[in-house]
Every structure is written in C-alpha cells, then in structure tokens.
Coordinates of C-alpha atoms and ligand atoms in Angstrom, one line a residue:
M1 CA -132.3 90.6 -131.6
K2 CA -132.7 87.1 -130.3
F3 CA -130.9 84.3 -132.1
L4 CA -131.4 80.6 -132.0
V5 CA -128.2 78.8 -132.9
T6 CA -128.8 75.0 -133.3
G7 CA -125.8 72.6 -133.2
G8 CA -123.9 75.2 -131.2
A9 CA -122.0 72.6 -129.2
G10 CA -120.4 71.3 -132.4
F11 CA -117.4 72.6 -134.4
I12 CA -118.7 75.4 -136.6
G13 CA -121.8 76.2 -134.5
G14 CA -119.5 76.5 -131.4
N15 CA -117.2 78.9 -133.2
F16 CA -120.3 80.9 -134.3
V17 CA -121.6 81.1 -130.8
H18 CA -118.3 82.5 -129.6
Y19 CA -118.2 85.0 -132.4
M20 CA -121.8 86.2 -131.9
V21 CA -121.7 86.4 -128.1
D22 CA -118.4 88.4 -128.3
T23 CA -119.3 90.6 -131.3
Y24 CA -122.9 91.5 -130.4
P25 CA -123.2 91.8 -126.6
E26 CA -126.6 93.5 -127.2
D27 CA -128.1 90.5 -128.9
E28 CA -129.3 87.3 -127.1
I29 CA -127.9 84.0 -128.2
V30 CA -129.7 80.8 -127.3
C31 CA -127.7 77.7 -128.2
L32 CA -129.7 74.5 -128.7
D33 CA -127.9 71.2 -129.0
L34 CA -128.8 67.5 -128.5
L35 CA -125.2 66.8 -127.4
T36 CA -124.7 63.8 -129.6
Y37 CA -121.2 62.3 -129.7
A38 CA -120.2 65.4 -131.7
G39 CA -121.6 68.0 -129.2
N40 CA -119.2 69.1 -126.5
L41 CA -120.2 71.7 -123.9
E42 CA -116.5 72.3 -123.0
T43 CA -116.3 74.1 -126.3
L44 CA -118.7 76.7 -124.8
K45 CA -117.1 76.9 -121.4
S46 CA -115.8 80.5 -121.8
V47 CA -119.2 81.9 -122.8
E48 CA -121.2 79.9 -120.3
N49 CA -121.6 82.8 -117.8
K50 CA -122.0 85.6 -120.4
P51 CA -125.3 87.5 -119.8
N52 CA -126.4 87.3 -123.5
Y53 CA -125.9 83.5 -123.7
K54 CA -128.1 80.5 -122.8
F55 CA -127.8 76.8 -123.5
V56 CA -130.8 74.5 -124.1
K57 CA -130.5 70.7 -124.6
G58 CA -132.9 69.2 -127.1
D59 CA -133.5 67.6 -130.5
I60 CA -134.4 69.8 -133.6
A61 CA -136.5 66.9 -134.8
D62 CA -138.7 66.8 -131.6
R63 CA -141.7 68.8 -132.8
D64 CA -143.4 69.4 -129.5
F65 CA -140.2 70.5 -127.8
I66 CA -139.3 72.8 -130.7
F67 CA -142.7 74.5 -130.9
D68 CA -142.7 75.0 -127.1
L69 CA -139.3 76.6 -127.3
F70 CA -140.2 78.9 -130.2
K71 CA -143.4 79.9 -128.4
K72 CA -141.5 80.8 -125.2
E73 CA -138.4 82.4 -126.6
K74 CA -139.8 84.4 -129.7
F75 CA -136.7 84.2 -131.8
D76 CA -136.0 86.8 -134.4
V77 CA -133.3 84.7 -136.2
V78 CA -132.7 81.0 -136.5
V79 CA -129.3 79.7 -137.7
N80 CA -129.4 75.9 -138.2
F81 CA -126.0 74.2 -137.8
A82 CA -127.4 71.1 -136.2
A83 CA -126.7 68.0 -138.3
E84 CA -125.2 64.6 -138.5
S85 CA -122.1 65.7 -140.3
H86 CA -119.7 62.9 -140.8
V87 CA -119.7 61.2 -144.2
D88 CA -118.2 57.9 -142.9
R89 CA -121.0 57.6 -140.3
S90 CA -123.6 58.2 -143.0
I91 CA -122.3 55.2 -144.9
E92 CA -122.7 53.1 -141.8
N93 CA -126.1 54.4 -140.7
P94 CA -127.9 56.7 -143.2
E95 CA -131.3 56.8 -141.4
I96 CA -130.3 59.2 -138.5
F97 CA -129.1 61.6 -141.3
V98 CA -132.6 61.7 -142.7
K99 CA -134.1 62.2 -139.2
T100 CA -131.8 65.0 -138.1
N101 CA -130.7 66.7 -141.3
V102 CA -134.1 66.5 -143.2
M103 CA -136.8 66.2 -140.6
G104 CA -135.0 68.4 -138.1
T105 CA -134.8 71.1 -140.7
T106 CA -138.5 70.8 -141.7
T107 CA -139.4 71.0 -138.0
L108 CA -137.4 74.2 -137.5
L109 CA -139.0 75.6 -140.7
D110 CA -142.5 74.9 -139.5
A111 CA -141.8 76.5 -136.1
S112 CA -140.2 79.5 -137.9
K113 CA -143.3 79.9 -140.0
E114 CA -145.6 79.6 -137.1
Y115 CA -143.8 82.1 -134.8
G116 CA -142.9 84.7 -137.4
V117 CA -139.1 84.3 -137.5
K118 CA -137.6 87.2 -139.5
R119 CA -134.6 85.2 -140.9
Y120 CA -134.1 81.5 -141.1
H121 CA -130.6 80.6 -142.2
Q122 CA -129.6 77.1 -143.2
V123 CA -125.9 76.1 -143.0
S124 CA -125.3 73.8 -145.9
T125 CA -122.3 72.4 -147.6
D126 CA -120.6 72.4 -151.0
E127 CA -121.0 68.6 -150.9
V128 CA -124.5 69.0 -152.3
Y129 CA -122.9 69.8 -155.7
G130 CA -121.2 66.4 -155.8
D131 CA -117.5 66.5 -157.0
L132 CA -115.4 67.8 -159.8
P133 CA -112.8 65.8 -161.8
L134 CA -109.2 66.3 -160.8
D135 CA -108.1 67.0 -164.4
R136 CA -110.4 70.1 -164.8
P137 CA -108.9 72.8 -162.4
D138 CA -110.8 75.4 -164.4
L139 CA -114.2 74.2 -163.0
F140 CA -115.7 75.6 -159.8
F141 CA -119.1 75.2 -158.0
T142 CA -121.3 78.2 -158.5
E143 CA -124.8 78.7 -156.9
E144 CA -126.2 77.5 -160.2
T145 CA -124.4 74.2 -160.3
P146 CA -127.0 71.4 -160.2
L147 CA -127.3 69.4 -157.0
H148 CA -125.6 66.0 -157.6
T149 CA -124.9 64.3 -154.3
S150 CA -122.6 61.3 -153.6
S151 CA -123.1 60.2 -150.0
P152 CA -126.1 59.7 -147.7
Y153 CA -124.8 62.8 -145.8
S154 CA -124.7 65.1 -148.8
S155 CA -128.1 63.7 -150.0
A156 CA -129.7 64.6 -146.7
K157 CA -128.2 68.1 -146.8
A158 CA -129.4 68.6 -150.3
A159 CA -132.9 67.4 -149.4
A160 CA -132.9 69.9 -146.5
D161 CA -131.8 72.8 -148.8
L162 CA -134.7 72.0 -151.2
F163 CA -137.2 72.2 -148.3
V164 CA -135.7 75.5 -147.1
L165 CA -136.1 77.0 -150.6
A166 CA -139.6 75.5 -150.9
Y167 CA -140.7 77.2 -147.7
Q168 CA -139.6 80.6 -149.2
R169 CA -141.5 80.0 -152.4
T170 CA -144.6 78.4 -150.9
F171 CA -145.0 80.2 -147.6
G172 CA -142.9 83.3 -148.1
L173 CA -140.6 82.4 -145.2
P174 CA -137.5 84.7 -145.2
V175 CA -134.7 82.1 -145.7
T176 CA -131.1 82.1 -146.8
I177 CA -128.7 79.3 -147.4
S178 CA -124.9 79.2 -147.3
R179 CA -122.9 76.4 -148.9
C180 CA -119.4 76.3 -147.6
S181 CA -116.3 74.3 -148.4
N182 CA -114.3 72.2 -145.8
N183 CA -113.7 74.1 -142.6
Y184 CA -110.8 73.8 -140.2
G185 CA -109.8 75.6 -137.0
P186 CA -110.3 75.5 -133.3
Y187 CA -112.8 73.0 -131.6
H188 CA -112.9 70.6 -134.5
F189 CA -113.9 67.1 -133.4
P190 CA -110.8 64.8 -133.6
E191 CA -112.4 62.3 -136.0
K192 CA -112.0 64.8 -138.8
L193 CA -108.9 65.0 -141.0
I194 CA -106.9 67.9 -139.7
P195 CA -107.4 67.5 -135.9
L196 CA -107.0 63.7 -136.3
M197 CA -103.7 64.1 -138.0
I198 CA -102.4 66.7 -135.5
A199 CA -103.4 64.5 -132.5
R200 CA -101.8 61.3 -134.0
A201 CA -98.7 63.1 -135.2
L202 CA -98.1 64.5 -131.7
D203 CA -98.3 61.0 -130.3
N204 CA -96.0 59.6 -133.1
E205 CA -98.8 57.4 -134.3
S206 CA -99.3 56.4 -138.0
L207 CA -101.5 58.9 -140.0
P208 CA -104.2 57.0 -142.0
V209 CA -104.7 58.6 -145.5
Y210 CA -107.5 57.4 -147.8
G211 CA -106.4 56.0 -151.2
K212 CA -103.4 57.9 -152.5
G213 CA -104.3 61.1 -150.7
D214 CA -104.9 62.9 -154.0
N215 CA -108.5 64.0 -153.2
V216 CA -108.7 67.8 -153.3
R217 CA -110.6 69.9 -150.7
D218 CA -111.0 73.7 -150.7
W219 CA -110.1 74.6 -147.0
L220 CA -111.6 77.6 -145.2
H221 CA -110.8 78.8 -141.7
V222 CA -113.9 78.5 -139.5
Y223 CA -113.6 82.1 -138.5
D224 CA -114.1 83.3 -142.1
H225 CA -117.2 81.0 -142.4
C226 CA -118.7 82.6 -139.2
V227 CA -118.2 86.1 -140.7
A228 CA -119.8 85.0 -143.9
I229 CA -122.9 83.7 -142.2
D230 CA -123.2 86.8 -140.1
L231 CA -123.1 88.9 -143.3
I232 CA -125.7 86.7 -145.0
I233 CA -128.1 86.9 -142.1
R234 CA -127.9 90.7 -141.9
K235 CA -127.5 91.7 -145.6
G236 CA -128.4 88.6 -147.7
K237 CA -131.5 88.5 -149.9
D238 CA -134.5 86.3 -149.0
G239 CA -134.5 83.0 -150.9
E240 CA -130.8 83.3 -152.0
V241 CA -128.0 80.7 -151.8
Y242 CA -124.4 82.0 -151.2
N243 CA -121.3 79.8 -151.7
V244 CA -118.5 80.3 -149.2
G245 CA -114.9 79.4 -150.0
G246 CA -111.5 80.9 -150.0
H247 CA -109.7 79.3 -153.1
N248 CA -107.5 77.2 -150.9
E249 CA -107.4 73.9 -152.7
R250 CA -105.1 71.3 -151.2
T251 CA -104.8 67.5 -151.7
N252 CA -105.3 65.5 -148.5
L253 CA -101.7 64.4 -148.8
E254 CA -100.5 68.1 -148.9
V255 CA -102.5 68.9 -145.8
V256 CA -101.0 65.9 -143.9
K257 CA -97.5 66.8 -145.0
T258 CA -97.9 70.4 -143.9
I259 CA -99.0 69.2 -140.5
L260 CA -96.0 66.8 -140.2
K261 CA -93.6 69.6 -141.2
A262 CA -95.1 72.1 -138.7
L263 CA -94.8 69.5 -135.9
D264 CA -91.4 68.3 -137.0
R265 CA -92.5 64.7 -137.5
P266 CA -91.3 62.4 -140.3
E267 CA -93.4 61.6 -143.5
S268 CA -92.8 57.9 -142.7
L269 CA -95.7 58.2 -140.3
I270 CA -98.1 58.4 -143.3
N271 CA -100.0 55.2 -143.9
F272 CA -102.2 54.9 -147.0
V273 CA -105.4 52.9 -146.3
E274 CA -108.3 51.6 -148.4
D275 CA -110.3 54.4 -150.0
R276 CA -113.7 55.6 -148.7
K277 CA -116.7 54.2 -150.7
G278 CA -117.8 56.8 -153.4
H279 CA -115.1 59.2 -152.3
D280 CA -115.5 62.6 -153.9
M281 CA -112.4 63.7 -155.9
R282 CA -112.4 67.5 -155.8
Y283 CA -114.5 70.3 -154.3
A284 CA -113.8 73.9 -155.3
I285 CA -116.0 76.8 -154.6
D286 CA -116.6 80.0 -156.6
P287 CA -117.4 82.6 -153.8
K288 CA -117.8 85.6 -156.3
K289 CA -121.5 86.2 -155.4
L290 CA -120.7 86.6 -151.6
E291 CA -117.6 88.7 -152.4
T292 CA -119.3 91.1 -154.9
E293 CA -122.8 91.3 -153.4
L294 CA -122.0 91.3 -149.7
G295 CA -118.4 92.4 -149.6
W296 CA -117.1 89.2 -147.9
K297 CA -113.3 88.7 -147.8
P298 CA -111.5 85.9 -145.9
K299 CA -109.0 86.9 -143.2
Y300 CA -106.9 83.7 -143.5
N301 CA -105.3 81.8 -146.3
F302 CA -104.5 78.2 -145.8
D303 CA -100.9 78.8 -144.9
T304 CA -101.6 81.3 -142.1
G305 CA -104.8 79.5 -141.0
I306 CA -103.2 76.1 -140.6
Q307 CA -100.4 77.5 -138.5
Q308 CA -102.9 79.2 -136.2
T309 CA -104.9 76.0 -136.0
I310 CA -101.9 73.8 -135.1
Q311 CA -100.9 76.2 -132.4
W312 CA -104.4 76.2 -131.0
Y313 CA -104.4 72.3 -130.7
L314 CA -101.0 72.6 -129.0
D315 CA -102.3 75.2 -126.6
N316 CA -105.6 73.3 -125.9
K317 CA -104.5 69.7 -125.5
E318 CA -106.9 69.2 -122.6
W319 CA -109.9 70.0 -124.9
W320 CA -109.2 67.3 -127.4
Q321 CA -107.7 64.8 -125.1
N322 CA -110.9 64.8 -123.1
I323 CA -112.8 63.9 -126.3
L324 CA -110.4 61.1 -127.1
S325 CA -110.8 59.7 -123.6
G326 CA -114.6 60.1 -123.7
E327 CA -114.6 62.3 -120.6
Y328 CA -116.2 65.2 -122.4
Q329 CA -119.6 63.4 -122.4
E330 CA -119.7 63.7 -118.6
Y331 CA -119.4 67.4 -118.7
F332 CA -123.1 68.1 -119.2
D333 CA -124.1 66.1 -116.2
K334 CA -121.3 67.7 -114.1
M335 CA -121.9 71.3 -115.1
Y336 CA -125.6 71.4 -115.8
K337 CA -127.7 68.6 -114.4
E338 CA -125.8 68.2 -111.0
K339 CA -125.8 72.0 -110.5
G340 CA -129.5 72.2 -111.3
R341 CA -128.9 74.6 -114.2
I342 CA -131.3 72.7 -116.5
Ligands
NAD1 N1 -117.3 70.8 -141.1 C1 -117.3 71.3 -142.3 O1 -116.3 71.3 -142.9 C2 -118.6 71.8 -142.9 C3 -118.5 72.4 -144.1 C4 -119.6 73.0 -144.7 C5 -120.9 72.8 -144.0 N2 -120.9 72.2 -142.8 C6 -122.2 72.1 -142.2 O2 -122.1 72.9 -141.0 C7 -122.9 72.4 -139.9 C8 -122.1 72.1 -138.7 O3 -121.0 71.3 -139.1 P1 -120.0 70.8 -138.0 O4 -118.8 70.3 -138.7 O5 -119.8 71.9 -136.9 O6 -120.7 69.6 -137.3 P2 -120.5 68.9 -135.9 O7 -120.8 67.4 -136.1 O8 -119.2 69.3 -135.3 O9 -121.7 69.5 -135.0 C9 -123.0 69.2 -135.2 C10 -123.7 69.5 -133.9 O10 -125.1 69.3 -134.0 C11 -125.6 68.6 -132.8 N3 -126.8 67.8 -133.2 C12 -126.8 66.7 -134.0 N4 -128.0 66.2 -134.1 C13 -128.8 67.1 -133.4 C14 -130.2 67.2 -133.2 N5 -131.1 66.2 -133.7 N6 -130.7 68.2 -132.5 C15 -129.9 69.2 -132.0 N7 -128.6 69.1 -132.2 C16 -128.0 68.1 -132.9 C17 -124.4 67.8 -132.4 O11 -124.6 67.5 -131.0 C18 -123.3 68.7 -132.6 O12 -123.0 69.6 -131.5 C19 -123.5 71.1 -140.5 O13 -124.9 71.4 -140.9 C20 -122.7 70.7 -141.7 O14 -123.4 70.1 -142.7 C21 -119.8 71.6 -142.3

C-alpha cells in the first residue's frame, strides 16, 4: 500500500513516519510537509535513505500542487497530521489556522475523492470537546460529547472534523477520525510544555507555569498514539470517530515537578506566570471504544513514559539544541536543495 503522511516533519507525524517505515517495509510512505517553523527534517534523518520512504515539500492547502501529487502518486491511504498546532500561536494569528487546518483538510479531501483513496484518516484532538470542570473527576470525553471549542486552534480542528464527516455522508469517502489527548515523547518541538521544561531545567533556567499550574491534561506517549492510528486505518469503520487516551491525568504542576525531580533540579526554578487567555481546565478521554472495538492497549503509563522521554532528550541534545538555535531550518537547504534531491 502507498501512504501519504502529511505533517510528517512535525512531532507526531514524524514519530508515525518512523513507526510505519520500520513496521511495514513492504508499504511505501510518502511524507509531505511544508516545513513551517514546526517542521524539522532532522527528525527524519534516520529514515531518509530507506527504500520505502520519500519526502516531498509542499502545502496541503495548495490545490494545484496537491492534485498533481495525488495524480502522480496514486495513494491508497492518506493520514493527515499537517496542521498549525500551537494554541498560543492561534491566539496571536488565527487566520493561518483556518487556511491550513480547514482549507488544507478540504483540499486533501477533494483530492482523495477525485483519485479514489481507500482510507482518509484525520488526526484530530480532544480539544474539539472543549474542557471539563476540575471538580467533576467522574466526567470524560466520549465520541458522543458535543463539540464545544475554546481556542481558534480547536475551532479550526473541529471545523475540519465536520468537513471530514460530511465527505463520508455526502460523497461516501471512506474516512476515519482519531481524537487524541496531549502527546509527549521524542521529537517534540521545544515550545511545548514537556520539552520546554526539560530544556530549561537542564540549563537551570526558570520554568514558566501558567496560572497556578492546576490545569489537568491527559498525557499519552506518542508511540501509543501511532499504534492507535495504525489500528484505526486498518480495522476502523468508515465514518467513525475514535477517542485515544490512556487515563494519565496530571496537573501541569505535577508534570513540571516530575521533570525537576528526574533531573535533580530544585522546585525553586518554578515561576508562575499570567494565565493563557481562555485556558482550558481539564481534558480527560474515555478510550473505551478504541479498546473494546479495535483491541488497543497503551504500552506506556505516564510514569514509565516520562522517564523514557526525559532520557531521550538527554541522549539527543543536538536535536533540540539545533531547534533552539534556529539551525534546523537550514537543514532542508543543506540536505535536499544543495544536493539536488528535490
Ligand atoms: N501534540 C499533541 O499533543 C496533539 C494531540 C492530539 C492531536 N494532535 C494533532 O496531531 C497533529 C500533529 O500535531 P503535532 O503536535 O505533531 O504538530 P506539529 O506542529 O509538531 O507538526 C505539524 C507539522 O505540519 C506541518 N505543516 C504545517 N502547515 C502545513 C501545511 N500547510 N502543509 C503541509 N504541512 C504543514 C509543519 O511543518 C509540521 O511539520 C495535528 O493535527 C494536531 O492537531 C496533536
């Protein structure tokens, strides 16, 4: 089978490309990415020369380019990770979120319809459900929870989900959607909570924590997310939504304290800063449908996963230090353009 993986130079897409290239050597994986600030080809260095892997630079919202690519490559499966993904950036500049997350998705859907893709999978987020109150630990998001978004980011993701489902109902396109809780693990861009805190703690810099740090997130190791998507693509039912989460709720403050303890740094590094506008209080996923219908079971819990992740950042300092210095953005020119590979 031939897979198009969009956003594969980002955090989760990059982990998914590694997983697919290694797990299914008989399948072909084409990674498409615009290489925005969040896309980093160094993430894909170790698969670069694998025979079942290819990289293409481009914009999912560029209709002519996408239609040409689909015509040429004849994909069987499309997995769409490409998105503007950072809530803080969506508060600063909502429009690019509409362009990439909504119009990029409808462009991919149109091309999938035109060229007979057998499975279109949309990687969505639990943020489309809004948030839950802190004083109701009995409540969880199910696939039936109404969409009720808070930020321009989650609004754009929810809009995209509705288009995906409409293409199934209206045109019979074979689609599936996964809505996952917060991911952590290797190759996470260092503006996000966990890698940011690891990097700053290692440098003995203060750790900025929004508000009182009592917002609760349901953390899932990115490896378990990749396995879930693979299962959904192969065994999921057309038109269905699957929630993905591992019941690992932690407050932001607990996460930061765990990192400080693991790195043997003092809690005095914590610096509480003004809260994010419209900050969601609690996300918590009920993954029963994925577990019972498709047999998914996470490999990591938060305690084992966070130790593996911290060790990865210690072992791969060059990867994230290149990002912090801005050097990673030159990698594409160096490796692809100058060598005439693209
Ligand atoms: N990170 C999480 O915790 C989380 C949780 C649930 C769902 N998700 C979803 O998973 C997906 C991937 O998230 P992530 O954290 O890996 O994001 P990311 O920001 O690390 O990666 C996004 C990638 O998309 C690329 N991209 C952006 N605009 C593009 C465009 N117009 N055309 C082609 N490529 C483009 C970027 O260059 C980048 O490589 C997103 O759709 C996000 O909504 C993320």
